[in-house]
Coordinates of C-alpha atoms (C1' of nucleotides) in Angstrom, one line a residue:
Chain A
M1 CA -5.5 -26.5 -3.2
V2 CA -8.8 -24.6 -3.5
K3 CA -8.8 -21.3 -1.6
P4 CA -12.4 -20.1 -1.2
K5 CA -11.8 -17.3 1.3
R6 CA -10.9 -13.8 0.1
L7 CA -7.7 -12.6 1.6
S8 CA -7.4 -9.1 2.8
R9 CA -5.0 -6.7 1.2
S10 CA -2.8 -6.6 4.3
C11 CA -2.7 -10.4 4.4
V12 CA -1.6 -10.5 0.8
L13 CA 1.1 -8.0 1.6
R14 CA 2.3 -10.1 4.5
L15 CA 2.3 -13.2 2.4
E16 CA 4.5 -11.5 -0.1
L17 CA 6.9 -10.6 2.6
Y18 CA 6.9 -14.2 3.9
L19 CA 7.7 -15.5 0.5
E20 CA 10.6 -13.2 0.2
I21 CA 12.1 -14.1 3.6
I22 CA 11.4 -17.8 3.3
E23 CA 13.2 -17.9 -0.1
Q24 CA 16.1 -16.2 1.6
F25 CA 16.1 -18.8 4.3
Q26 CA 16.1 -21.4 1.6
K27 CA 19.1 -19.9 0.0
E28 CA 20.8 -20.2 3.3
G29 CA 20.2 -23.9 3.1
R30 CA 17.4 -24.2 5.7
Q31 CA 14.8 -26.9 5.3
Y32 CA 12.4 -25.7 8.0
V33 CA 11.3 -22.4 9.4
T34 CA 9.2 -21.6 12.4
S35 CA 6.6 -18.9 12.7
S36 CA 9.0 -17.0 15.0
D37 CA 11.8 -17.2 12.4
I38 CA 9.5 -15.5 9.9
G39 CA 7.9 -13.1 12.4
S40 CA 11.0 -11.8 14.0
A41 CA 12.7 -11.3 10.6
L42 CA 9.8 -9.0 9.6
G43 CA 8.6 -7.5 12.8
I44 CA 5.3 -9.5 12.8
A45 CA 3.9 -11.4 15.7
P46 CA 4.5 -15.2 15.3
G47 CA 0.8 -15.9 16.0
N48 CA -0.1 -13.6 13.1
V49 CA 2.2 -15.6 10.9
R50 CA 0.7 -18.9 12.0
Q51 CA -2.8 -17.7 11.4
D52 CA -1.9 -16.5 7.9
L53 CA -0.3 -19.8 7.1
F54 CA -3.2 -21.6 8.6
G55 CA -5.6 -19.8 6.2
L56 CA -3.3 -20.9 3.4
G57 CA -3.8 -24.6 4.3
S58 CA -0.4 -24.9 5.8
A59 CA 1.1 -28.1 7.3
G60 CA 3.6 -27.2 9.9
R61 CA 5.0 -29.7 12.4
P62 CA 5.0 -28.8 16.1
K63 CA 8.6 -28.4 17.4
V64 CA 10.0 -28.5 13.8
G65 CA 8.2 -25.7 11.9
Y66 CA 7.1 -25.4 8.3
E67 CA 8.8 -27.2 5.4
V68 CA 10.4 -24.5 3.4
T69 CA 9.9 -26.0 0.0
R70 CA 6.2 -26.7 0.7
L71 CA 5.6 -23.2 2.0
I72 CA 7.2 -21.6 -1.0
A73 CA 5.2 -23.8 -3.3
L74 CA 1.9 -22.9 -1.5
I75 CA 2.5 -19.1 -1.6
R76 CA 3.8 -19.2 -5.2
D77 CA 0.7 -21.1 -6.2
L78 CA -1.5 -18.7 -4.4
F79 CA 0.0 -15.8 -6.3
D80 CA 0.2 -17.7 -9.5
L81 CA 3.9 -16.9 -9.9
D82 CA 5.0 -20.0 -11.7
R83 CA 3.0 -19.3 -14.9
E84 CA 4.9 -17.0 -17.2
K85 CA 2.3 -14.5 -18.2
P86 CA 2.9 -12.2 -21.2
A87 CA 2.9 -8.5 -20.4
C88 CA 3.5 -5.2 -22.2
I89 CA 4.7 -1.7 -21.5
I90 CA 2.9 1.2 -23.1
G91 CA 4.9 4.4 -23.0
F92 CA 8.6 4.0 -23.4
G93 CA 10.0 7.1 -21.7
N94 CA 12.5 7.0 -18.8
L95 CA 10.1 5.2 -16.5
G96 CA 9.1 2.6 -19.1
R97 CA 12.7 1.9 -19.9
A98 CA 13.6 1.5 -16.2
L99 CA 10.7 -0.9 -15.7
A100 CA 11.6 -2.8 -18.9
G101 CA 15.1 -3.4 -17.7
S102 CA 14.1 -4.3 -14.2
N103 CA 14.3 -7.9 -12.9
M104 CA 10.8 -7.6 -11.4
W105 CA 9.1 -9.4 -14.3
S106 CA 10.2 -12.9 -13.4
R107 CA 9.6 -12.3 -9.7
G108 CA 6.0 -11.4 -10.4
G109 CA 5.6 -14.3 -12.9
Y110 CA 5.4 -12.1 -15.9
K111 CA 7.4 -11.8 -19.1
L112 CA 7.8 -8.6 -21.0
A113 CA 6.4 -9.5 -24.4
A114 CA 5.8 -6.1 -26.1
I115 CA 6.7 -2.4 -25.9
F116 CA 4.6 0.4 -27.4
D117 CA 5.2 4.1 -27.8
N118 CA 3.9 6.8 -30.2
D119 CA 7.1 8.7 -30.7
P120 CA 8.3 7.9 -34.3
S121 CA 11.9 8.4 -33.2
I122 CA 11.5 5.5 -30.8
V123 CA 9.2 3.2 -32.7
G124 CA 11.2 0.6 -34.5
T125 CA 14.2 0.7 -32.2
D126 CA 15.2 -2.4 -30.2
F127 CA 15.2 -3.1 -26.5
A128 CA 16.3 -6.4 -25.1
G129 CA 15.3 -8.2 -28.3
L130 CA 11.9 -6.5 -28.6
R131 CA 11.1 -4.0 -31.3
V132 CA 9.2 -1.0 -30.0
R133 CA 5.9 -0.9 -31.7
S134 CA 3.5 1.9 -32.5
I135 CA 0.4 2.6 -30.4
A136 CA -1.7 1.6 -33.4
E137 CA -0.6 -2.0 -33.0
I138 CA -1.6 -2.4 -29.4
F139 CA -4.9 -4.0 -30.0
G140 CA -3.7 -6.6 -32.5
V141 CA -0.5 -7.5 -30.6
I142 CA -2.4 -8.0 -27.3
K143 CA -4.9 -10.2 -29.0
T144 CA -2.4 -12.4 -30.9
Q145 CA 0.1 -12.7 -28.1
G146 CA -2.5 -13.2 -25.4
I147 CA -1.0 -10.4 -23.3
E148 CA -2.6 -10.4 -19.9
M149 CA -1.2 -7.3 -18.2
A150 CA -0.4 -3.8 -19.4
V151 CA 2.0 -1.4 -17.7
I152 CA 0.9 2.2 -18.5
T153 CA 3.5 4.9 -18.4
V154 CA 2.1 7.4 -20.9
P155 CA 1.3 11.1 -20.4
A156 CA -1.7 11.7 -18.3
S157 CA -3.7 13.0 -21.3
A158 CA -3.4 9.6 -23.1
A159 CA -3.9 7.3 -20.1
Q160 CA -7.7 6.7 -20.3
E161 CA -7.6 6.2 -24.0
V162 CA -4.8 3.6 -23.8
A163 CA -6.6 1.9 -20.9
D164 CA -9.7 1.6 -23.0
I165 CA -7.8 0.0 -25.9
V166 CA -6.1 -2.6 -23.7
Q167 CA -9.3 -3.4 -21.9
N168 CA -11.1 -4.0 -25.2
A169 CA -8.2 -6.2 -26.4
G170 CA -8.8 -8.4 -23.4
V171 CA -6.1 -7.5 -20.9
K172 CA -6.9 -8.7 -17.4
A173 CA -4.7 -6.3 -15.4
I174 CA -3.4 -2.8 -15.6
W175 CA -0.5 -1.4 -13.7
N176 CA -1.1 2.3 -13.9
F177 CA 1.8 4.6 -13.2
V178 CA -0.1 7.7 -14.4
P179 CA -1.6 9.9 -11.7
V180 CA -5.0 9.6 -13.2
R181 CA -8.0 7.6 -11.9
L182 CA -8.8 5.1 -14.7
N183 CA -12.4 4.4 -15.4
M184 CA -12.4 0.6 -15.9
P185 CA -14.9 -2.2 -15.5
E186 CA -14.6 -4.4 -12.4
T187 CA -13.4 -7.3 -14.5
V188 CA -10.0 -5.5 -15.0
A189 CA -7.7 -5.5 -12.0
V190 CA -6.1 -2.0 -11.8
E191 CA -3.2 -1.3 -9.5
N192 CA -2.4 2.4 -9.2
Q193 CA 1.3 3.1 -8.6
S194 CA 1.2 6.8 -8.1
L195 CA 4.7 7.7 -7.3
A196 CA 3.7 10.9 -5.5
W197 CA 1.9 8.8 -2.8
G198 CA 5.2 7.4 -1.5
L199 CA 6.6 11.0 -1.2
I200 CA 3.5 12.3 0.5
T201 CA 3.5 9.5 3.0
L202 CA 7.1 10.2 3.9
S203 CA 6.4 13.9 4.1
H204 CA 3.6 13.1 6.5
R205 CA 5.7 10.7 8.6
T206 CA 8.5 13.2 9.0
R207 CA 6.4 16.2 9.6
P208 CA 8.0 18.3 12.3
A209 CA 6.1 18.4 15.6
Q210 CA 4.0 21.6 16.0
Chain B
M1 CA -4.0 22.9 14.3
V2 CA -2.6 20.3 16.6
K3 CA -3.3 16.7 15.7
P4 CA -2.7 14.4 18.6
K5 CA -4.2 11.2 17.2
R6 CA -2.2 8.9 15.1
L7 CA -3.9 8.3 11.7
S8 CA -4.0 4.7 10.3
R9 CA -2.2 4.0 7.1
S10 CA -5.5 3.4 5.3
C11 CA -6.8 6.8 6.5
V12 CA -3.7 8.5 5.3
L13 CA -4.1 6.9 1.9
R14 CA -7.7 8.0 1.7
L15 CA -6.8 11.6 2.7
E16 CA -4.3 11.6 -0.1
L17 CA -7.0 10.6 -2.5
Y18 CA -9.3 13.3 -1.1
L19 CA -6.7 15.9 -1.6
E20 CA -6.3 14.9 -5.2
I21 CA -10.0 14.9 -6.0
I22 CA -10.7 18.1 -4.1
E23 CA -7.9 19.9 -5.9
Q24 CA -9.5 18.7 -9.1
F25 CA -12.9 20.1 -8.0
Q26 CA -11.1 23.3 -7.2
K27 CA -9.7 23.5 -10.8
E28 CA -13.3 23.1 -12.0
G29 CA -14.1 26.2 -10.1
R30 CA -16.1 24.8 -7.2
Q31 CA -16.0 26.4 -3.8
Y32 CA -17.7 23.7 -1.8
V33 CA -17.7 20.0 -1.9
T34 CA -19.9 17.5 0.0
S35 CA -18.9 14.2 1.5
S36 CA -20.9 12.6 -1.2
D37 CA -19.1 14.4 -4.0
I38 CA -15.8 13.1 -2.6
G39 CA -17.1 9.7 -1.8
S40 CA -18.8 8.9 -5.1
A41 CA -15.8 10.1 -7.0
L42 CA -13.6 7.6 -5.2
G43 CA -16.0 4.8 -4.4
I44 CA -15.8 5.5 -0.6
A45 CA -18.9 5.8 1.6
P46 CA -19.7 9.4 2.4
G47 CA -19.9 8.6 6.1
N48 CA -16.4 7.4 6.0
V49 CA -15.3 10.6 4.3
R50 CA -17.1 12.7 7.0
Q51 CA -15.5 10.7 9.7
D52 CA -12.0 11.2 8.2
L53 CA -12.6 14.9 7.8
F54 CA -14.0 15.1 11.3
G55 CA -10.8 13.6 12.7
L56 CA -9.0 16.3 10.7
G57 CA -10.8 19.0 12.5
S58 CA -13.0 19.9 9.6
A59 CA -15.6 22.6 9.5
G60 CA -18.3 21.7 7.0
R61 CA -21.6 23.4 6.9
P62 CA -24.8 21.4 6.8
K63 CA -26.5 21.6 3.4
V64 CA -23.5 23.4 1.9
G65 CA -20.6 21.1 2.4
Y66 CA -16.9 21.7 3.0
E67 CA -15.1 24.8 1.8
V68 CA -12.6 23.6 -0.8
T69 CA -9.8 26.0 0.0
R70 CA -10.0 25.3 3.7
L71 CA -10.1 21.5 3.2
I72 CA -7.1 21.6 0.9
A73 CA -5.2 23.7 3.4
L74 CA -6.0 21.3 6.2
I75 CA -4.8 18.3 4.3
R76 CA -1.7 19.9 2.8
D77 CA -0.8 21.1 6.3
L78 CA -1.3 17.6 7.7
F79 CA 1.0 16.1 5.1
D80 CA 3.4 19.1 5.4
L81 CA 3.3 19.6 1.6
D82 CA 3.9 23.3 1.6
R83 CA 7.4 23.2 2.9
E84 CA 9.9 22.6 0.2
K85 CA 12.1 19.9 1.6
P86 CA 15.5 19.1 0.0
A87 CA 15.9 15.5 -1.2
C88 CA 18.4 13.5 -3.1
I89 CA 18.6 10.5 -5.4
I90 CA 21.3 7.9 -4.9
G91 CA 21.9 5.7 -7.9
F92 CA 21.4 7.3 -11.2
G93 CA 20.4 4.4 -13.5
N94 CA 17.3 4.3 -15.6
L95 CA 15.0 4.3 -12.6
G96 CA 16.9 7.2 -10.8
R97 CA 16.7 9.2 -14.0
A98 CA 13.0 8.5 -14.4
L99 CA 12.3 9.6 -10.9
A100 CA 14.5 12.7 -11.2
G101 CA 12.6 13.8 -14.2
S102 CA 9.2 13.2 -12.7
N103 CA 6.8 15.9 -11.5
M104 CA 6.2 14.1 -8.3
W105 CA 8.6 16.2 -6.3
S106 CA 6.6 19.3 -5.9
R107 CA 3.4 17.3 -5.4
G108 CA 5.1 15.6 -2.4
G109 CA 6.5 18.9 -1.1
Y110 CA 10.1 18.0 -2.0
K111 CA 12.8 19.5 -4.1
L112 CA 15.5 17.4 -5.8
A113 CA 18.7 18.9 -4.5
A114 CA 21.4 16.4 -5.2
I115 CA 22.1 13.3 -7.3
F116 CA 24.7 10.7 -6.5
D117 CA 26.2 7.8 -8.4
N118 CA 29.4 5.8 -8.3
D119 CA 29.9 5.3 -12.0
P120 CA 32.8 7.6 -13.1
S121 CA 31.3 7.9 -16.5
I122 CA 28.1 9.5 -15.0
V123 CA 29.7 11.5 -12.2
G124 CA 30.2 15.1 -13.3
T125 CA 27.5 15.0 -15.9
D126 CA 24.6 17.4 -15.6
F127 CA 20.9 16.7 -15.1
A128 CA 18.4 19.5 -14.9
G129 CA 21.0 21.9 -13.5
L130 CA 22.4 19.4 -11.0
R131 CA 25.8 17.9 -11.3
V132 CA 25.9 14.2 -10.5
R133 CA 28.2 13.7 -7.6
S134 CA 30.2 10.8 -6.4
I135 CA 29.1 8.5 -3.6
A136 CA 31.9 9.8 -1.5
E137 CA 30.3 13.2 -1.3
I138 CA 27.0 11.9 0.1
F139 CA 27.6 12.6 3.8
G140 CA 29.0 16.1 3.3
V141 CA 26.3 17.2 0.9
I142 CA 23.4 15.9 3.0
K143 CA 24.9 17.7 6.0
T144 CA 25.5 21.1 4.3
Q145 CA 22.3 21.2 2.3
G146 CA 20.1 19.9 5.1
I147 CA 18.7 17.1 2.9
E148 CA 15.8 15.4 4.6
M149 CA 15.0 12.5 2.3
A150 CA 17.0 10.1 0.2
V151 CA 15.7 8.0 -2.7
I152 CA 17.8 4.9 -3.0
T153 CA 17.9 3.1 -6.3
V154 CA 21.3 1.4 -6.2
P155 CA 22.1 -2.2 -6.7
A156 CA 20.9 -4.5 -3.9
S157 CA 24.5 -5.2 -2.7
A158 CA 25.1 -1.5 -1.9
A159 CA 21.7 -0.5 -0.4
Q160 CA 22.4 -1.1 3.3
E161 CA 25.7 0.6 3.1
V162 CA 24.2 3.7 1.4
A163 CA 21.3 3.7 3.9
D164 CA 23.8 3.7 6.8
I165 CA 25.6 6.7 5.3
V166 CA 22.5 8.8 4.8
Q167 CA 21.2 7.9 8.2
N168 CA 24.4 9.0 9.8
A169 CA 24.3 12.2 7.9
G170 CA 20.9 12.9 9.5
V171 CA 18.3 12.1 6.8
K172 CA 14.8 11.7 8.3
A173 CA 13.3 9.6 5.5
I174 CA 14.3 6.9 3.0
W175 CA 12.4 5.9 -0.1
N176 CA 13.8 2.5 -0.9
F177 CA 13.3 1.1 -4.3
V178 CA 15.7 -1.8 -3.7
P179 CA 14.1 -5.1 -2.9
V180 CA 16.1 -5.4 0.3
R181 CA 14.9 -4.9 3.9
L182 CA 16.9 -2.1 5.3
N183 CA 18.1 -2.2 8.9
M184 CA 17.3 1.2 10.2
P185 CA 16.6 2.8 13.6
E186 CA 13.0 3.8 14.2
T187 CA 13.9 7.4 13.9
V188 CA 14.2 7.1 10.2
A189 CA 11.0 6.7 8.2
V190 CA 11.5 4.1 5.5
E191 CA 9.0 3.6 2.7
N192 CA 9.7 0.4 0.7
Q193 CA 8.7 0.7 -2.9
S194 CA 9.4 -2.8 -4.1
L195 CA 8.2 -2.8 -7.7
A196 CA 7.7 -6.6 -7.7
W197 CA 4.9 -6.2 -5.2
G198 CA 2.6 -4.5 -7.6
L199 CA 3.2 -7.2 -10.1
I200 CA 2.7 -10.0 -7.6
T201 CA -0.5 -8.4 -6.4
L202 CA -1.8 -8.2 -9.9
S203 CA -0.8 -11.8 -10.6
H204 CA -2.8 -12.8 -7.5
R205 CA -5.8 -10.8 -8.4
T206 CA -6.0 -12.2 -12.0
R207 CA -5.2 -15.8 -11.0
P208 CA -7.4 -18.1 -13.0
A209 CA -10.0 -19.9 -11.0
Q210 CA -9.1 -23.5 -10.1
Chain C
dT1 C1' -40.6 25.7 6.2
dA2 C1' -38.6 21.5 4.2
dG3 C1' -34.8 19.3 2.6
dA4 C1' -30.1 18.4 2.5
dT5 C1' -25.9 17.7 4.8
dT6 C1' -22.9 17.7 8.6
dG7 C1' -21.2 16.1 13.3
dT8 C1' -21.0 12.4 16.2
dT9 C1' -22.5 8.4 18.6
dA10 C1' -23.6 3.5 18.4
dA11 C1' -23.4 -1.0 16.0
dT12 C1' -21.1 -3.9 13.0
dC13 C1' -17.6 -5.9 11.0
dG14 C1' -13.0 -7.7 10.3
dA15 C1' -8.3 -8.2 11.6
dT16 C1' -5.0 -8.8 15.1
dT17 C1' -3.5 -10.6 19.4
dA18 C1' -3.7 -13.7 23.3
dA19 C1' -4.0 -18.1 24.9
dC20 C1' -3.6 -22.8 25.3
dA21 C1' -4.6 -27.6 24.2
dA22 C1' -2.6 -30.8 20.9
dT23 C1' 1.4 -32.9 19.2
dC24 C1' 5.8 -34.0 17.7
Chain D
dT1 C1' 9.8 -37.4 29.2
dA2 C1' 10.1 -32.3 28.8
dG3 C1' 10.1 -28.6 25.9
dA4 C1' 9.1 -26.3 21.7
dT5 C1' 6.0 -25.2 18.3
dT6 C1' 1.8 -25.7 15.8
dG7 C1' -3.4 -25.4 15.1
dT8 C1' -7.3 -23.1 16.4
dT9 C1' -10.4 -20.8 19.4
dA10 C1' -11.6 -16.8 22.1
dA11 C1' -10.7 -11.9 23.4
dT12 C1' -9.3 -7.6 22.0
dC13 C1' -8.7 -4.0 19.3
dG14 C1' -9.5 -0.9 15.6
dA15 C1' -11.8 0.6 11.5
dT16 C1' -15.9 0.9 8.9
dT17 C1' -20.8 1.4 8.5
dA18 C1' -25.3 2.8 10.1
dA19 C1' -28.0 6.0 12.0
dC20 C1' -29.9 10.1 13.4
dA21 C1' -30.2 14.5 15.9
dA22 C1' -28.4 19.1 15.0
dT23 C1' -28.3 22.7 11.8
dC24 C1' -28.0 25.6 7.9

DNA sequence: TAGATTGTTAATCGATTAACAATC
DNA sequence: TAGATTGTTAATCGATTAACAATC
């Protein structure tokens, strides 16, 4: 189950879609799916699907298709979704709260393990069994709980400072919702989730003809 | 200022980054930027920057660089950011509230013009001068206010139904935060913002070596 | 002038699509 | 068997990178 070749970002994106749709097929009770089943559900050419799965080390059977359980296991393994990785949220405003309450954590193989904020009126309150902690505790809690990922939803002025702290504490990944380019070593995986991008893209795509 | 050629998604993404960084340069008082300035700030090859700007119909001056104000105007025009387009949010839970309060609207050239929810305890309350309206009013309000874009943050079970309504009302774009594939005609631009994707990507990128 | 930087073409690289033999 | 579907190679397409003459 070694996977030496680096997958392109677009291939990763497709595989995420495949997983989603295949799990849906599974819910419907199907045991096998074909590349056309997957492709037509997603608007992707079946050959493209086959080649992606081929790179994954698939094992489809001509005329039958791919075994659903095996395919799901392969993709979940590739994405490391079955290991519950501790994560934290830093910045517990509206967005932090929304993310904390979302069901995305388990889908991504993470577990929300700590929440931090620097507002004294929030620190100490409870959310889903977690006590909101002060910013000063970030380093220690990440270390002792082995937190691997930090979601950053603080004001722009504090983002780099917070990122430095979590990086020093040994976090491997940062999900950055702040519209600021974080300066981080290559060892930390940073995913920028600038919300304005989605809007700008839509604005572009619906721009009136001139 | 006609732009016949279709830009690739990655090119659009880069141009969004350029805009961001160029506006930052502008704040610092600079009048000209070179392709290397932009490229090195973003980790993109300067030749790539030049080619993108070339496709935009740029007008740089050898040895001097590109005029900041002109470049900003070109990109903002391309993305149609200077026309304030009315938008609405449907589903006013934590996420809807977080998005409503974000400063992304003006950056994307939109203006939050209406909020909808079906919870009677929320309908009628105020948020930033807007009265939260009931789901039943969606069609009429979109029509009368000329709303062009709808942000959908409702439960998964209601997403398709809501999308159908806004599409019938004439919305041109949907920003879908629900992890559900919406069935929409090609005339509607749909941007899926599945939050789990960011997590899965990070999980993949930090997967322990095997 | 000399040096820096653009505009733009050509070369490379990678990803997608087409195709079809292998196989169940 | 015949037909459907995979595995896998080759062809195409597009995007990135390299390169360099033009120019300020």
